[in-house]
Amino acid sequence: MNCLRCVLALAMWLAFSLMPPVHAQIVNPPLTKPVDARAINPLTTSATQYKIDVWQTEQGLPLNTVQAMYQSRTGYLWVGTAGGLARFDGIRFTTFESSAVPELVSGPIFGFMEDVEGNLWIGHRRGAARYRNGRFEPAFDNELLQGKRVWAFAQGRDGVVWAASENGLLRWEKDKGVTKIYKEADGLPTNRLRTLDFDKDGTLWIGTTGGGLISFASEKFSVMNPTNGFPHLEVRHVLADPAGGVWAATAGAGLVHVALGQTKSYGVVDGLPTDQLTYLARDKAGSLWIGTWGAGVSRMSDGKFSTISSSGGLTGDQIWAVHVDREGSAWVGTWNGGLNRVSSRPFGVFGKPEGLSSDNVRSVIHTRDGATWVAMAGGGVNRIGEGRITPVTKKEGLATDEASSLLEDRDGSIWIGTYTEGVARLKLGKLEKFGIARGIPNVDVRVVFQDRAGIVWAGTHAGLARFNGHDFVPVRDAGAPLEVITTIFEDRSGVLWIGTAGQGLVRYRNGVFETLTRKEGLVSNWILALYEDAAGTLWIGSNGEGMNRLKNGRIAGIRTADGLWDGIAQVIIEDKTGYLWMTCNRGFFRVPRAELDAFADGKIARVTSAGFGPGHSLRSSTFAGGLQPAGAIDGKGHLWLPSLKGLVIVDPQQLPGSDDPPPVMVEDVSVNGVSGPPEAEIILPPGSVPLSIRYTAGTLLNADRVRFRYQLDGITQKWVEAGKSREASFPALPHGAYQFRVAATIDGKRWQEASGPLSITVKPHYYQTPWFAALAVFASLAAAAALFRLRTHRLHQRHDEMERIVAEKTEALRLANEHLSQLSFVDALTGLANRRRLDETLDTEWRRACRMQTSIAIVIADIDAFKAYNDTLGHPEGDKCLVAVAEVIRQAAGRAGDFAARYGGEEFFILIPGLDHAAAIAYADKLRQACEAQAIPHPASPVGPVVTISLGVAACVPSEKAQVATLIAEADSALYRAKKEGRNRVC
């Protein structure tokens, strides 16, 4: 029986092997789907191009019902919730406890306005409050409002403040100090007012609950309602039109524009998702943002509506309020989903939300017919052209949806490399498969390339194959690459260059294969990208070690230590202005080619590169690599870069802002635990009184990218780098006068200092004052003149007492100074040495090892998936995790001379004099095991259930020409490999 099965199997194999090649014809054209023109060009903002950030009670919001928002001139975003008032600086929420206005603490807040003097008006459930000079005060007499809520404010050109309440219209004049109220008896159709705004002509427009829309001019009310052409009685918000008139958001009749007696309505038939509207705001471009009740937020631009709802990322579709800040972000307050920020991405993104079959884009080409072809892991291939997306997937006959690479043949055919089924060719509507049976050495194909002679080459995980017109033929010549092939390129002289994942760079000329590796000067044997510039220079990108220039037979290396933003170059594309663009696993970056040439020629010491990564609102900072082409440039000069979350489209002429430093200000001073607003001068009592100074930066959009530094004249001679920390603490200051300065930066190069230093005075004890010393001398002289003999002994006693007191105070001052000195070298959270102490120790130990010619080892450790740990368990638990890991490292660095420091957020640095490379690796592995043995739960770790660390190790015996920065770079590179190879390991 078994023999019979074997015979049948052999017969079937012979039958299939002798069959002619199989051609899958796409009998019916692939289904195509139309795409919004704005989505086809993501450089034009469409709804899918916005980034949405969310803050809720877990991040400090008093309550997830957000009813009002306003950005004051200082840059703060004031947030009114159903559970009280908060002030937001982009990072943290500050809440208030005011006995003067208790309604602000936990009651609902409904409206804000900042007047011309900088006072903030706040409407709440029982009236209104005013915030000025850091303090709150009631704004109106409660007898006028009778405990009713205030919804909104407006200030006229004459400085008069108006307020819309549920008990009528209030008019407040500062000069007269009186408030007048208008009610139904004065001509209002109802006392229940909701909103108000002045138009450009000075007319006050008032929206009501049940009374329609009102205009107020020349002390006369004019009412618009369904009886005279206005479509609804409930107006939830009004917003003046800069061109004249006013926009009104109604509770059932959509959006209404009123100007010059004419009324125009916009509703569902015009593109709004609902006629139930709640709020209006205008951005810098003049577009109207419209809050709805039940359908999210809409944007009206050039008469067209686009909508973002919960299906697009909002945390709620019931919108209370909308506010556009000075940086162009739209803030959306929801009924129960917290605070949402909708901001434009600085780069266009084209992925699944825009119509692609999958987000995981691996390769992209622009074909001669003007179309764009996209290969995706899990999504097959899509063709973008003529305003449509045409899929080529398993459904249309492709053998697999795991597409890896693309090539346009000279005859117009499209070659498709895949991860699991070899190569496919789409020609004249027919799909033809080329797998193992047709000469492909391995079904995992990363490169399909056509040389000038028209020969098509396939680079696979098992070497190279050449197409003979019918089938592929494996290349097994002497020297031919037999490992993973990542890129193929033919230079202008006809030489074929083949990049491999570990074998180096293979050169094929005159029928002979030659290999270039590190021995010949390559920075790495893992090659990812090749590019030839107009001068015939070959640029070579590696997988983590930097890049090479090959010119006139000479190889030069450029690394991160030389100025590259990252050591990975997965693609190299040159734009029209002479910049080389590269992608990596944390974004993408550009470098002037002229600087790279100058560095390689020894004319400059460092190149300048600009990187774009997580801080630039990318959907993903991981980009495709190890295949070809991992990027393309279109006819307009736009770069198309495949990423894990769609194609990122970059216009080199329209890059994000210059990252100018934001304004910085001191917002709070705490003396001995009691906080308050900063005064013109801070006076501290005598003695050791703790002082804490909280500061912030005036940017909401880039708040997470801001870095700070501060200086206290008289204590810190240099700037103290504070990183992201927004607080400076001084446990004990000696008596005297000080000046506190703080500055902020985004790019680390340009800094902006606070408008003026904060003056701090610490009062002396009575015995430290000049008058006390003078008084003591005078008393001594008087006593000596009157009772010289009698007082001599007592004077000696007093002198001795004074010396004892001075000695005690001097010792206390010395101890305080020593304490401050220690604090300046210690990381406040972990207790390990800080970066400043590390730099000094590293320099000392390096010079000692160089002098003694002994080995020195460096270990850099990084907590695996720490961001996911913070996101899952919160920053307090993250701090506990850092302290626990630091303790393990402190115990491990127990030998005399061992030194441990906190190197960054979740990175640690261990300096071990006297250890060679093997011993350092063993030391690092014990440290890794000790950390894992702590068994700290990590529910979001991709490595395991507990917190683990990855470690990079480097060791050497220094020479006079060597630099410690090189050793650090090697350890950092080793750490990166440890992360790359799966984490929880030592490299």
PDB file of C-alpha atoms in Angstrom, residues 459-636:
ATOM      1  CA  GLY A 459      17.884  38.914  -5.243  1.00  0.00           C
ATOM      2  CA  THR A 460      16.627  36.328  -2.747  1.00  0.00           C
ATOM      3  CA  HIS A 461      17.382  34.956   0.690  1.00  0.00           C
ATOM      4  CA  ALA A 462      19.585  32.314  -0.966  1.00  0.00           C
ATOM      5  CA  GLY A 463      21.488  34.300  -3.515  1.00  0.00           C
ATOM      6  CA  LEU A 464      21.077  35.693  -7.004  1.00  0.00           C
ATOM      7  CA  ALA A 465      19.122  34.579 -10.097  1.00  0.00           C
ATOM      8  CA  ARG A 466      19.147  35.831 -13.712  1.00  0.00           C
ATOM      9  CA  PHE A 467      16.112  35.788 -16.030  1.00  0.00           C
ATOM     10  CA  ASN A 468      16.773  34.170 -19.428  1.00  0.00           C
ATOM     11  CA  GLY A 469      13.533  35.253 -21.028  1.00  0.00           C
ATOM     12  CA  HIS A 470      11.610  32.185 -19.929  1.00  0.00           C
ATOM     13  CA  ASP A 471      12.834  31.147 -16.489  1.00  0.00           C
ATOM     14  CA  PHE A 472      15.245  32.307 -13.838  1.00  0.00           C
ATOM     15  CA  VAL A 473      18.652  30.687 -13.566  1.00  0.00           C
ATOM     16  CA  PRO A 474      20.447  30.641 -10.170  1.00  0.00           C
ATOM     17  CA  VAL A 475      23.863  32.299 -10.273  1.00  0.00           C
ATOM     18  CA  ARG A 476      26.414  30.003  -8.713  1.00  0.00           C
ATOM     19  CA  ASP A 477      29.621  31.438 -10.182  1.00  0.00           C
ATOM     20  CA  ALA A 478      32.706  31.666  -8.000  1.00  0.00           C
ATOM     21  CA  GLY A 479      32.358  34.599  -5.628  1.00  0.00           C
ATOM     22  CA  ALA A 480      28.636  35.084  -6.292  1.00  0.00           C
ATOM     23  CA  PRO A 481      26.632  35.956  -3.169  1.00  0.00           C
ATOM     24  CA  LEU A 482      24.805  32.993  -1.663  1.00  0.00           C
ATOM     25  CA  GLU A 483      23.175  34.776   1.287  1.00  0.00           C
ATOM     26  CA  VAL A 484      20.429  37.389   1.663  1.00  0.00           C
ATOM     27  CA  ILE A 485      20.501  40.026  -1.075  1.00  0.00           C
ATOM     28  CA  THR A 486      19.096  43.437  -0.117  1.00  0.00           C
ATOM     29  CA  THR A 487      19.842  45.732  -3.078  1.00  0.00           C
ATOM     30  CA  ILE A 488      21.187  45.648  -6.642  1.00  0.00           C
ATOM     31  CA  PHE A 489      22.493  48.620  -8.627  1.00  0.00           C
ATOM     32  CA  GLU A 490      24.299  49.177 -11.940  1.00  0.00           C
ATOM     33  CA  ASP A 491      26.617  52.177 -12.152  1.00  0.00           C
ATOM     34  CA  ARG A 492      27.272  54.272 -15.230  1.00  0.00           C
ATOM     35  CA  SER A 493      30.286  52.165 -16.169  1.00  0.00           C
ATOM     36  CA  GLY A 494      28.163  49.001 -16.343  1.00  0.00           C
ATOM     37  CA  VAL A 495      29.405  47.496 -13.062  1.00  0.00           C
ATOM     38  CA  LEU A 496      26.735  45.639 -11.116  1.00  0.00           C
ATOM     39  CA  TRP A 497      26.790  46.202  -7.356  1.00  0.00           C
ATOM     40  CA  ILE A 498      24.990  43.760  -5.052  1.00  0.00           C
ATOM     41  CA  GLY A 499      24.338  44.527  -1.384  1.00  0.00           C
ATOM     42  CA  THR A 500      24.019  41.632   1.055  1.00  0.00           C
ATOM     43  CA  ALA A 501      22.901  41.167   4.659  1.00  0.00           C
ATOM     44  CA  GLY A 502      26.248  40.184   6.118  1.00  0.00           C
ATOM     45  CA  GLN A 503      28.474  39.194   3.205  1.00  0.00           C
ATOM     46  CA  GLY A 504      29.383  42.775   2.318  1.00  0.00           C
ATOM     47  CA  LEU A 505      29.162  44.543  -1.029  1.00  0.00           C
ATOM     48  CA  VAL A 506      29.652  42.345  -4.125  1.00  0.00           C
ATOM     49  CA  ARG A 507      30.961  43.855  -7.363  1.00  0.00           C
ATOM     50  CA  TYR A 508      30.235  42.078 -10.671  1.00  0.00           C
ATOM     51  CA  ARG A 509      32.259  43.210 -13.696  1.00  0.00           C
ATOM     52  CA  ASN A 510      33.608  41.435 -16.733  1.00  0.00           C
ATOM     53  CA  GLY A 511      31.942  38.231 -15.544  1.00  0.00           C
ATOM     54  CA  VAL A 512      33.836  38.184 -12.250  1.00  0.00           C
ATOM     55  CA  PHE A 513      32.402  38.576  -8.736  1.00  0.00           C
ATOM     56  CA  GLU A 514      34.507  40.444  -6.128  1.00  0.00           C
ATOM     57  CA  THR A 515      33.530  41.170  -2.520  1.00  0.00           C
ATOM     58  CA  LEU A 516      34.239  44.303  -0.486  1.00  0.00           C
ATOM     59  CA  THR A 517      33.927  44.065   3.302  1.00  0.00           C
ATOM     60  CA  ARG A 518      35.067  45.864   6.425  1.00  0.00           C
ATOM     61  CA  LYS A 519      38.615  44.909   5.521  1.00  0.00           C
ATOM     62  CA  GLU A 520      38.374  47.161   2.481  1.00  0.00           C
ATOM     63  CA  GLY A 521      36.913  50.044   4.535  1.00  0.00           C
ATOM     64  CA  LEU A 522      33.160  49.413   4.661  1.00  0.00           C
ATOM     65  CA  VAL A 523      31.563  50.517   7.902  1.00  0.00           C
ATOM     66  CA  SER A 524      29.431  47.351   7.883  1.00  0.00           C
ATOM     67  CA  ASN A 525      29.037  44.101   5.963  1.00  0.00           C
ATOM     68  CA  TRP A 526      25.262  44.535   6.060  1.00  0.00           C
ATOM     69  CA  ILE A 527      24.390  46.743   3.093  1.00  0.00           C
ATOM     70  CA  LEU A 528      20.913  48.225   2.670  1.00  0.00           C
ATOM     71  CA  ALA A 529      21.084  50.959   0.021  1.00  0.00           C
ATOM     72  CA  LEU A 530      23.103  52.054  -3.005  1.00  0.00           C
ATOM     73  CA  TYR A 531      23.012  55.359  -4.880  1.00  0.00           C
ATOM     74  CA  GLU A 532      25.192  56.919  -7.575  1.00  0.00           C
ATOM     75  CA  ASP A 533      25.246  60.720  -7.799  1.00  0.00           C
ATOM     76  CA  ALA A 534      25.786  62.884 -10.866  1.00  0.00           C
ATOM     77  CA  ALA A 535      29.565  62.832 -10.363  1.00  0.00           C
ATOM     78  CA  GLY A 536      29.673  59.038 -10.453  1.00  0.00           C
ATOM     79  CA  THR A 537      30.234  58.689  -6.731  1.00  0.00           C
ATOM     80  CA  LEU A 538      28.675  55.613  -5.140  1.00  0.00           C
ATOM     81  CA  TRP A 539      26.983  56.077  -1.766  1.00  0.00           C
ATOM     82  CA  ILE A 540      26.480  52.970   0.358  1.00  0.00           C
ATOM     83  CA  GLY A 541      23.989  52.731   3.236  1.00  0.00           C
ATOM     84  CA  SER A 542      24.398  50.194   6.029  1.00  0.00           C
ATOM     85  CA  ASN A 543      22.215  48.634   8.703  1.00  0.00           C
ATOM     86  CA  GLY A 544      23.345  50.640  11.692  1.00  0.00           C
ATOM     87  CA  GLU A 545      27.008  51.578  11.286  1.00  0.00           C
ATOM     88  CA  GLY A 546      26.652  54.642   9.082  1.00  0.00           C
ATOM     89  CA  MET A 547      27.404  54.996   5.380  1.00  0.00           C
ATOM     90  CA  ASN A 548      30.295  54.885   2.910  1.00  0.00           C
ATOM     91  CA  ARG A 549      31.416  56.907  -0.053  1.00  0.00           C
ATOM     92  CA  LEU A 550      33.189  55.069  -2.863  1.00  0.00           C
ATOM     93  CA  LYS A 551      34.973  57.518  -5.149  1.00  0.00           C
ATOM     94  CA  ASN A 552      37.911  56.886  -7.458  1.00  0.00           C
ATOM     95  CA  GLY A 553      38.466  53.516  -5.813  1.00  0.00           C
ATOM     96  CA  ARG A 554      38.754  55.037  -2.312  1.00  0.00           C
ATOM     97  CA  ILE A 555      36.263  54.159   0.429  1.00  0.00           C
ATOM     98  CA  ALA A 556      35.459  56.690   3.157  1.00  0.00           C
ATOM     99  CA  GLY A 557      33.163  56.094   6.126  1.00  0.00           C
ATOM    100  CA  ILE A 558      30.692  58.477   7.773  1.00  0.00           C
ATOM    101  CA  ARG A 559      29.129  57.471  11.094  1.00  0.00           C
ATOM    102  CA  THR A 560      26.758  58.873  13.696  1.00  0.00           C
ATOM    103  CA  ALA A 561      29.784  60.187  15.612  1.00  0.00           C
ATOM    104  CA  ASP A 562      30.525  62.236  12.503  1.00  0.00           C
ATOM    105  CA  GLY A 563      27.106  63.897  12.517  1.00  0.00           C
ATOM    106  CA  LEU A 564      24.729  61.402  10.907  1.00  0.00           C
ATOM    107  CA  TRP A 565      21.313  61.504  12.576  1.00  0.00           C
ATOM    108  CA  ASP A 566      21.169  57.711  12.514  1.00  0.00           C
ATOM    109  CA  GLY A 567      23.473  54.863  11.528  1.00  0.00           C
ATOM    110  CA  ILE A 568      20.865  53.108   9.362  1.00  0.00           C
ATOM    111  CA  ALA A 569      20.340  54.121   5.745  1.00  0.00           C
ATOM    112  CA  GLN A 570      17.616  51.911   4.234  1.00  0.00           C
ATOM    113  CA  VAL A 571      17.317  54.010   1.100  1.00  0.00           C
ATOM    114  CA  ILE A 572      19.350  56.883  -0.327  1.00  0.00           C
ATOM    115  CA  ILE A 573      17.495  59.441  -2.448  1.00  0.00           C
ATOM    116  CA  GLU A 574      18.847  62.775  -3.657  1.00  0.00           C
ATOM    117  CA  ASP A 575      16.458  65.714  -3.973  1.00  0.00           C
ATOM    118  CA  LYS A 576      16.723  68.620  -6.384  1.00  0.00           C
ATOM    119  CA  THR A 577      18.618  70.775  -3.879  1.00  0.00           C
ATOM    120  CA  GLY A 578      21.478  68.338  -3.313  1.00  0.00           C
ATOM    121  CA  TYR A 579      20.372  66.692  -0.087  1.00  0.00           C
ATOM    122  CA  LEU A 580      20.636  62.936   0.414  1.00  0.00           C
ATOM    123  CA  TRP A 581      17.615  61.488   2.240  1.00  0.00           C
ATOM    124  CA  MET A 582      17.785  58.250   4.243  1.00  0.00           C
ATOM    125  CA  THR A 583      15.228  56.270   6.233  1.00  0.00           C
ATOM    126  CA  CYS A 584      15.807  54.281   9.405  1.00  0.00           C
ATOM    127  CA  ASN A 585      13.908  52.701  12.274  1.00  0.00           C
ATOM    128  CA  ARG A 586      13.226  55.970  14.067  1.00  0.00           C
ATOM    129  CA  GLY A 587      12.208  58.164  11.157  1.00  0.00           C
ATOM    130  CA  PHE A 588      14.135  59.653   8.278  1.00  0.00           C
ATOM    131  CA  PHE A 589      16.815  62.289   7.828  1.00  0.00           C
ATOM    132  CA  ARG A 590      18.682  64.345   5.283  1.00  0.00           C
ATOM    133  CA  VAL A 591      22.313  65.431   4.873  1.00  0.00           C
ATOM    134  CA  PRO A 592      23.794  67.885   2.342  1.00  0.00           C
ATOM    135  CA  ARG A 593      25.726  65.797  -0.177  1.00  0.00           C
ATOM    136  CA  ALA A 594      28.312  68.579  -0.396  1.00  0.00           C
ATOM    137  CA  GLU A 595      29.027  68.204   3.321  1.00  0.00           C
ATOM    138  CA  LEU A 596      29.349  64.434   2.999  1.00  0.00           C
ATOM    139  CA  ASP A 597      31.878  64.943   0.205  1.00  0.00           C
ATOM    140  CA  ALA A 598      33.754  67.557   2.217  1.00  0.00           C
ATOM    141  CA  PHE A 599      33.917  65.270   5.238  1.00  0.00           C
ATOM    142  CA  ALA A 600      35.074  62.298   3.167  1.00  0.00           C
ATOM    143  CA  ASP A 601      37.792  64.543   1.683  1.00  0.00           C
ATOM    144  CA  GLY A 602      38.913  65.646   5.148  1.00  0.00           C
ATOM    145  CA  LYS A 603      37.864  69.267   4.663  1.00  0.00           C
ATOM    146  CA  ILE A 604      35.377  69.426   7.545  1.00  0.00           C
ATOM    147  CA  ALA A 605      35.256  67.609  10.880  1.00  0.00           C
ATOM    148  CA  ARG A 606      31.538  66.897  11.016  1.00  0.00           C
ATOM    149  CA  VAL A 607      28.426  66.832   8.836  1.00  0.00           C
ATOM    150  CA  THR A 608      25.087  68.411   9.653  1.00  0.00           C
ATOM    151  CA  SER A 609      22.007  66.235   9.398  1.00  0.00           C
ATOM    152  CA  ALA A 610      18.373  66.968  10.185  1.00  0.00           C
ATOM    153  CA  GLY A 611      16.132  64.170  11.395  1.00  0.00           C
ATOM    154  CA  PHE A 612      12.373  63.767  11.395  1.00  0.00           C
ATOM    155  CA  GLY A 613      10.949  61.204  13.786  1.00  0.00           C
ATOM    156  CA  PRO A 614       8.412  60.615  16.560  1.00  0.00           C
ATOM    157  CA  GLY A 615       8.203  64.309  17.389  1.00  0.00           C
ATOM    158  CA  HIS A 616       6.878  65.046  13.903  1.00  0.00           C
ATOM    159  CA  SER A 617       3.531  63.225  14.256  1.00  0.00           C
ATOM    160  CA  LEU A 618       4.387  60.284  12.027  1.00  0.00           C
ATOM    161  CA  ARG A 619       1.941  57.393  12.213  1.00  0.00           C
ATOM    162  CA  SER A 620       4.997  55.185  12.591  1.00  0.00           C
ATOM    163  CA  SER A 621       8.696  55.965  12.814  1.00  0.00           C
ATOM    164  CA  THR A 622       9.647  52.517  11.457  1.00  0.00           C
ATOM    165  CA  PHE A 623      10.443  52.537   7.733  1.00  0.00           C
ATOM    166  CA  ALA A 624      10.945  49.727   5.228  1.00  0.00           C
ATOM    167  CA  GLY A 625      14.424  48.392   4.564  1.00  0.00           C
ATOM    168  CA  GLY A 626      16.368  45.381   3.367  1.00  0.00           C
ATOM    169  CA  LEU A 627      14.556  45.383   0.026  1.00  0.00           C
ATOM    170  CA  GLN A 628      14.332  47.479  -3.130  1.00  0.00           C
ATOM    171  CA  PRO A 629      13.139  50.085  -3.794  1.00  0.00           C
ATOM    172  CA  ALA A 630      12.571  51.288  -0.223  1.00  0.00           C
ATOM    173  CA  GLY A 631      11.636  54.776  -1.443  1.00  0.00           C
ATOM    174  CA  ALA A 632      11.098  56.822  -4.577  1.00  0.00           C
ATOM    175  CA  ILE A 633      10.971  60.417  -5.781  1.00  0.00           C
ATOM    176  CA  ASP A 634       8.248  61.623  -8.135  1.00  0.00           C
ATOM    177  CA  GLY A 635       8.320  64.164 -10.918  1.00  0.00           C
ATOM    178  CA  LYS A 636       7.451  67.006  -8.550  1.00  0.00           C
TER     179      LYS A 636
END
